[in-house]
Short mmCIF file of C-alpha atoms in Angstrom, two decimals:
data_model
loop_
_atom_site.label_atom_id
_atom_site.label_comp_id
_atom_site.label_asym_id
_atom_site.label_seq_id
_atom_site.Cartn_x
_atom_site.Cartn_y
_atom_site.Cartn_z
CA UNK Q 69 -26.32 33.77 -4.94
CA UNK Q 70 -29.17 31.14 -4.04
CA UNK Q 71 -30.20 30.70 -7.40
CA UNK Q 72 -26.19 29.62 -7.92
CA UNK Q 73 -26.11 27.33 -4.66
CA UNK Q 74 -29.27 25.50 -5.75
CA UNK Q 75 -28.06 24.81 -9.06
CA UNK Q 76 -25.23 23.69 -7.30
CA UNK Q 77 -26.63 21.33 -5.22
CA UNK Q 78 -29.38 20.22 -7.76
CA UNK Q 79 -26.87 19.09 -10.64
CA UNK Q 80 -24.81 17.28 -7.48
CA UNK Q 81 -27.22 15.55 -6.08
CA UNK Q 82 -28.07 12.80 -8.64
CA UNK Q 83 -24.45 12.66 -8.99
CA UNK Q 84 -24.45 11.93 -5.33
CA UNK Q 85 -26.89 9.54 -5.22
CA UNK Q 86 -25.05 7.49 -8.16
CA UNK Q 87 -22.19 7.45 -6.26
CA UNK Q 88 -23.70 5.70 -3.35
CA UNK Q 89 -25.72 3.59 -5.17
CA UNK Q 90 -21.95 1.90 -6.67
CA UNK Q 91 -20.62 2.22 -3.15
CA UNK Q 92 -23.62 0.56 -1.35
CA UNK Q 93 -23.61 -2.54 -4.19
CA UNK Q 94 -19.64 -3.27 -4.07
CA UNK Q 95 -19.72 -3.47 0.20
CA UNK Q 96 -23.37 -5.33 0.00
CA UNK Q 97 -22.60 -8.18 -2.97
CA UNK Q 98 -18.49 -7.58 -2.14
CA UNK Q 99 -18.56 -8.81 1.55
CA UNK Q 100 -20.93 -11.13 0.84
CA UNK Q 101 -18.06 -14.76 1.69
CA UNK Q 102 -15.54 -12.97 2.68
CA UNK Q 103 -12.95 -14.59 5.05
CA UNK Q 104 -9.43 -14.21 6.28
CA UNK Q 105 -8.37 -17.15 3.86
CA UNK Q 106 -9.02 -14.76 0.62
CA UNK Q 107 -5.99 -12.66 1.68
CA UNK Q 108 -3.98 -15.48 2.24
CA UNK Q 109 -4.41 -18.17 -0.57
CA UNK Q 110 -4.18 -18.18 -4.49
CA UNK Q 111 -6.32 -17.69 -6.89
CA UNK Q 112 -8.15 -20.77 -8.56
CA UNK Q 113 -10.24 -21.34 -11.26
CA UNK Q 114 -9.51 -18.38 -12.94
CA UNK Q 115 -9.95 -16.15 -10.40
CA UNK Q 116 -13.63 -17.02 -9.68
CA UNK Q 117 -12.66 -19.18 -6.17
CA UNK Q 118 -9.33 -18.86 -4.21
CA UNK Q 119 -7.86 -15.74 -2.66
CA UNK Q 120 -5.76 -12.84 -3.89
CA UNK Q 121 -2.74 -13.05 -2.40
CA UNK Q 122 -0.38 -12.78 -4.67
CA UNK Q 123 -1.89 -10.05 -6.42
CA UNK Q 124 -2.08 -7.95 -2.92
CA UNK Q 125 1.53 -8.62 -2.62
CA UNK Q 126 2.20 -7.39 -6.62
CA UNK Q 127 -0.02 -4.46 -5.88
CA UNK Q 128 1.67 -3.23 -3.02
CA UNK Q 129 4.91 -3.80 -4.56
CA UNK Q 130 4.16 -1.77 -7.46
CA UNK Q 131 2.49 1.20 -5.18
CA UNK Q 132 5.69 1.58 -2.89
CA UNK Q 133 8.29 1.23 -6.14
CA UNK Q 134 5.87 4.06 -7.69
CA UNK Q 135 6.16 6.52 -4.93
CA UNK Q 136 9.91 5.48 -4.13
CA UNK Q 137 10.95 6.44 -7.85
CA UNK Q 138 7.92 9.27 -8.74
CA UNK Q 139 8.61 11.37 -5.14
CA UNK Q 140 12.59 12.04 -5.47
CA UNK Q 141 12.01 12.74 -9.64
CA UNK Q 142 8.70 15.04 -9.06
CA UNK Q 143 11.06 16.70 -6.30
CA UNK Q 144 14.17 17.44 -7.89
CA UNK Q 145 12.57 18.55 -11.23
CA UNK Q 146 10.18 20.93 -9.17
CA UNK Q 147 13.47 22.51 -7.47
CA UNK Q 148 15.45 22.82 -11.10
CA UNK Q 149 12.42 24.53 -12.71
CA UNK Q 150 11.98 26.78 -9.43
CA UNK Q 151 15.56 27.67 -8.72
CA UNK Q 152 17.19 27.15 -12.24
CA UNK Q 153 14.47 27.47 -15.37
CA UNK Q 154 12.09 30.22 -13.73
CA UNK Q 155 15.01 32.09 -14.69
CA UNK Q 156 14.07 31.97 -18.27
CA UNK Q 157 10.42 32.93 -18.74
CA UNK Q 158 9.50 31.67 -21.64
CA UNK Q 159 11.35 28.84 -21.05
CA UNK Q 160 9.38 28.10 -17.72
CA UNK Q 161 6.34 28.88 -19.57
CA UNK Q 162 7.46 26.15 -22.23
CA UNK Q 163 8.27 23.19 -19.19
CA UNK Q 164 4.76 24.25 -17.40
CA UNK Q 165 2.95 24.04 -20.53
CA UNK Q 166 4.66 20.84 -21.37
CA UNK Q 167 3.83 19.09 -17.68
CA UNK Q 168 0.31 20.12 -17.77
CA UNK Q 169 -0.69 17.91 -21.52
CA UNK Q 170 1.52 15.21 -19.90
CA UNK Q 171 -0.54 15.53 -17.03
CA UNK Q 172 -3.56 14.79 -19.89
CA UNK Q 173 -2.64 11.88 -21.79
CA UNK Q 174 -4.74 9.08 -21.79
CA UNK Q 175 -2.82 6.20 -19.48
CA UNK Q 176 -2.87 4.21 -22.77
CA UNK Q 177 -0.58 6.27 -24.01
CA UNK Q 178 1.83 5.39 -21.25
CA UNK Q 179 1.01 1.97 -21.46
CA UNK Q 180 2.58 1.74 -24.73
CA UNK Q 181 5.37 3.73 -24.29
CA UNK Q 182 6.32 1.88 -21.32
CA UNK Q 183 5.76 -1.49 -23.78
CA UNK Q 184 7.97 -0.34 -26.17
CA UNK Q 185 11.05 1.62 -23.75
CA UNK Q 186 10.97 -0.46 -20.60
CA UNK Q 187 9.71 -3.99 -21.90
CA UNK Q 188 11.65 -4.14 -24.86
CA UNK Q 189 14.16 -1.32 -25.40
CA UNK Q 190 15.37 -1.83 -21.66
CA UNK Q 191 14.69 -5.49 -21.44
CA UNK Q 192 12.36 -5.90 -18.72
CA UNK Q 193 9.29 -7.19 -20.35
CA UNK Q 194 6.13 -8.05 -18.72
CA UNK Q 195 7.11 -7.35 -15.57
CA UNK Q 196 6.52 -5.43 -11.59
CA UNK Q 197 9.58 -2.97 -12.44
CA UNK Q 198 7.84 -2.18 -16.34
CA UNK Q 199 4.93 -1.16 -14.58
CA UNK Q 200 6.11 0.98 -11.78
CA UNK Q 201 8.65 2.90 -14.30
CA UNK Q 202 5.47 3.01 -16.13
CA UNK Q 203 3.46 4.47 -13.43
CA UNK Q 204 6.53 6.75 -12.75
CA UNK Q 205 6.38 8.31 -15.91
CA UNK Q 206 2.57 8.72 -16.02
CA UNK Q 207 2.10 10.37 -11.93
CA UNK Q 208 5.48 12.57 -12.92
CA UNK Q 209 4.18 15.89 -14.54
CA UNK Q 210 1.23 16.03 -12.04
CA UNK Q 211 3.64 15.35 -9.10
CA UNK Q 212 5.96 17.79 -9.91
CA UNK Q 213 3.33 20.72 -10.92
CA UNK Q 214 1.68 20.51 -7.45
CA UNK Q 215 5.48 21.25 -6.18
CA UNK Q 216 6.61 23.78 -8.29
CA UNK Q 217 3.15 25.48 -7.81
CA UNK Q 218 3.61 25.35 -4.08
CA UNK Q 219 7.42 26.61 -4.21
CA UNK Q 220 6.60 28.66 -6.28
CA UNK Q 221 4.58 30.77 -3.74
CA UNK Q 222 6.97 30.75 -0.78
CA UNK Q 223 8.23 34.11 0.11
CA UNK Q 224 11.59 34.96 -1.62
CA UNK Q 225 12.49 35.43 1.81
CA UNK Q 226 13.64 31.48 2.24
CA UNK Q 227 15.56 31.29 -0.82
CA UNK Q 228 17.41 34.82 0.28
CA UNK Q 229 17.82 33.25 3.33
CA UNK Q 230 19.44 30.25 2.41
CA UNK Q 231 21.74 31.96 -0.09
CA UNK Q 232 22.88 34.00 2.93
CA UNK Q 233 23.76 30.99 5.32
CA UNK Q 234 25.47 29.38 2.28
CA UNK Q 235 23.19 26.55 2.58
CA UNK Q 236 23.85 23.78 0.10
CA UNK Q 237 20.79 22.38 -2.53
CA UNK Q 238 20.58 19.67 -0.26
CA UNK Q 239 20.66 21.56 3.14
CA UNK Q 240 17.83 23.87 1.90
CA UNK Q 241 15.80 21.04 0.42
CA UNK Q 242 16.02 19.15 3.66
CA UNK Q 243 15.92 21.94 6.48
CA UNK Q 244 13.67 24.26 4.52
CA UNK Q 245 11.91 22.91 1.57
CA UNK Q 246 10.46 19.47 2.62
CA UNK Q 247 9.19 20.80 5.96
CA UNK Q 248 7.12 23.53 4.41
CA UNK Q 249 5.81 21.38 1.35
CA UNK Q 250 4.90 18.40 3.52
CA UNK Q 251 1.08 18.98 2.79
CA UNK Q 252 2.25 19.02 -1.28
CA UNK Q 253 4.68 16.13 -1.09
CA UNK Q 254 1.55 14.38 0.70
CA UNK Q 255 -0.95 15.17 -1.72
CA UNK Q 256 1.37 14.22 -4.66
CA UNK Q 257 2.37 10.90 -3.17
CA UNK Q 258 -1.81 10.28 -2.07
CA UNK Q 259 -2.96 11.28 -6.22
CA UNK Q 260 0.07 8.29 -7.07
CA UNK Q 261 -1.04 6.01 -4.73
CA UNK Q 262 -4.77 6.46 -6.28
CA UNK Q 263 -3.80 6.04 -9.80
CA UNK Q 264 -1.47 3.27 -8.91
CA UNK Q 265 -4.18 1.48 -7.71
CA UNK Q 266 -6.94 2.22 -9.69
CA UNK Q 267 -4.64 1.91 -13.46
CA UNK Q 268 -5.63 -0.75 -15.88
CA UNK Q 269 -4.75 0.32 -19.02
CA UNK Q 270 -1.03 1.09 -18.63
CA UNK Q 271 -0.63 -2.19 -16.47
CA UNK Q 272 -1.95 -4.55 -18.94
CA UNK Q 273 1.14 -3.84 -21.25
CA UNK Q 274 4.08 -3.47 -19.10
CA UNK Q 275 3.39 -5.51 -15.64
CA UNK Q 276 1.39 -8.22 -16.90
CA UNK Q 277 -1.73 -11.06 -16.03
CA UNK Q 278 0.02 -13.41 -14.18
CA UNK Q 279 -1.86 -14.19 -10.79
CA UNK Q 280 1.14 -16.07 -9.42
CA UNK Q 281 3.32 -14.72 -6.19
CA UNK Q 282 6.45 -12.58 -7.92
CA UNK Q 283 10.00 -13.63 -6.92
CA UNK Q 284 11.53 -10.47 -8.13
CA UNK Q 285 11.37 -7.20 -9.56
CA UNK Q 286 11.29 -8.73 -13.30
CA UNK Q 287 8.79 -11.23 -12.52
CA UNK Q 288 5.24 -10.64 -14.16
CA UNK Q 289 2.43 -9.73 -11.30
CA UNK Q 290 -1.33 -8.38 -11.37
CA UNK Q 291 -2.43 -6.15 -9.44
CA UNK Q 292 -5.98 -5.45 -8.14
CA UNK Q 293 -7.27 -3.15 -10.56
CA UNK Q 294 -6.24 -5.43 -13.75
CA UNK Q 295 -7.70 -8.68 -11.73
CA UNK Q 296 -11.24 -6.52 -11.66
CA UNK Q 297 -10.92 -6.25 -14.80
CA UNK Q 298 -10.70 -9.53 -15.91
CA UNK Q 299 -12.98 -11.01 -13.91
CA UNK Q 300 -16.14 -8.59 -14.73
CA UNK Q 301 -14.83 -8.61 -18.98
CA UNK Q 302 -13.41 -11.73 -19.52
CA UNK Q 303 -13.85 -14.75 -16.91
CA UNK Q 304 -17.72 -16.41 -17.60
CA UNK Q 305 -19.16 -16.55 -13.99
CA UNK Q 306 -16.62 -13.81 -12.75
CA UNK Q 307 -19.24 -10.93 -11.44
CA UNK Q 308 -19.23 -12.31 -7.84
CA UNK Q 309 -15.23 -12.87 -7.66
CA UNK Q 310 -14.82 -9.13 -8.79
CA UNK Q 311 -17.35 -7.44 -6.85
CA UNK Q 312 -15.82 -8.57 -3.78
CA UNK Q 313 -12.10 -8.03 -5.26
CA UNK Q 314 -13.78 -4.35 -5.48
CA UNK Q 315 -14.61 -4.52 -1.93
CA UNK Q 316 -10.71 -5.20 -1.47
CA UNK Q 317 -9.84 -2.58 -3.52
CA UNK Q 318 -12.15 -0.12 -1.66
CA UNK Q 319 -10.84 -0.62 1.76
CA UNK Q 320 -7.40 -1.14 0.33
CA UNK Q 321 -7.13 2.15 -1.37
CA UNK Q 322 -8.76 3.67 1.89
CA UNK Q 323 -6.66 2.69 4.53
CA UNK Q 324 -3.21 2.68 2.74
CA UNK Q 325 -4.69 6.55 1.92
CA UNK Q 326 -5.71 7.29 5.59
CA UNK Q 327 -2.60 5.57 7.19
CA UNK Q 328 0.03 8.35 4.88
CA UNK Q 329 -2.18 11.46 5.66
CA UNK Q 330 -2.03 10.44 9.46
CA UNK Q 331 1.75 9.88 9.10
CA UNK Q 332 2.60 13.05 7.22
CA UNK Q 333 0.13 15.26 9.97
CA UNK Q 334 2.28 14.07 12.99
CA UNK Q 335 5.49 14.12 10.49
CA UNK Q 336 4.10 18.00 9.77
CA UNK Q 337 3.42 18.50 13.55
CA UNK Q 338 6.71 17.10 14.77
CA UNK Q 339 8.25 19.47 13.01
CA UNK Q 340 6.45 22.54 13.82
CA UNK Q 341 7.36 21.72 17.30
#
């Protein structure tokens, strides 16, 4: 058993260490002329002086339309394959099968598919609603696994129970379901926050570059992630700009992270009360 926990902790370690070494060089070069007027001004020069803005503003728009459309979607298709498809098992099998290569695909993948279906099929083009739909589709099938698994072990008990008080779908969702799958709906809607934030590939083709502040849904926007990206790969002189957009995106991701799971643990304890 020793043997096991120093392997452990020997093949972590350097893993560890690399980890803190990134960490330690984003908040030591990223801080590094930062000032309240970066989150308040444009972008100029191609990103390399100026602020960020507008792309905080696109980011956060695309992060709240994510989890508005993703959570009630991941929700209702967890209930249906619970309540209505486990009746079938080798139909279930077939959907949980299905959600977990979805779960898989390179973002790429749903890049392009939101390219083709929501930028040119639906009309939106390069745009803050292309890449949220996008986003959507590629958070779904995780989303909705880590609810069916957790309905999936509540006691028959609850679902007797609300057949017997002739509760409707919506009545047991909100009275029974949601309260005891706060901790899943949280850790669904943190994992789409995270890859909301941190997606490049599937942004590039449906939301767009533009650096500019949105005046609408179907206006193009960039968010932090995709700004990163540009400056380290494609703006000469960019490395300083995008360490300390990093440095944004760090305490960013952090905070929005730390301010749900607070909000959800005195959501969770209200209702225990």
């Amino acid at each position: 058993m020793n043997i096991k926990k120093n392997l452990i902790v020997l093949i972590s370690f350097p893993i560890l260490i690399l980890f803190f070494m990134m960490i330690s060089n984003i908040i030591l070069e990223g801080h590094a002329g930062l000032s309240w007027n970066y989150f308040v001004t444009e972008a100029s020069h191609a990103g390399r002086s100026g602020g960020i803005a507008p792309i905080i503003v696109s980011t956060t728009i695309i992060v709240i339309l994510t989890l508005l459309i993703s959570t009630p979607f991941s929700f209702c298709s967890a209930l249906i394959l619970t309540l209505v498809i486990s009746k079938n098992r080798y139909l279930l099998s077939l959907f949980e099968i299905s959600l977990t290569l979805l779960s898989g695909l390179p973002s790429v993948v749903f890049g392009l598919f939101g390219s083709a279906f929501f930028g040119k099929t639906l009309g939106f083009g390069y745009s803050l609603i292309s890449g949220a739909l996008t986003l959507s589709c590629m958070v779904l099938p995780f989303y909705t696994k880590i609810l069916h698994d957790n309905f999936k072990i509540l006691p028959r008990e609850y679902f007797l129970s609300g057949k017997a008080l002739d509760l409707s779908l919506y009545q047991f969702a909100k009275n029974i379901l949601i309260p005891l799958n706060l901790y899943a709906i949280a850790a669904g809607a943190i994992f789409s926050i995270s890859r909301a934030l941190g997606e490049t590939a599937a942004l590039i083709f449906t939301s767009g570059y533009v650096d500019r502040y949105p005046h609408s849904l179907l206006d193009s926007g960039r968010t932090l992630s995709i700004h990163i990206y540009d400056l380290a790969l494609n703006i000469p002189g960019g490395d300083q700009a995008a360490l300390k957009a990093s440095f944004v995106f760090l305490l960013l991701s952090l905070t929005i992270n730390f301010i749900l799971s607070v909000v959800l643990k005195n959501t969770l304890l209200r209702g225990l009360q």
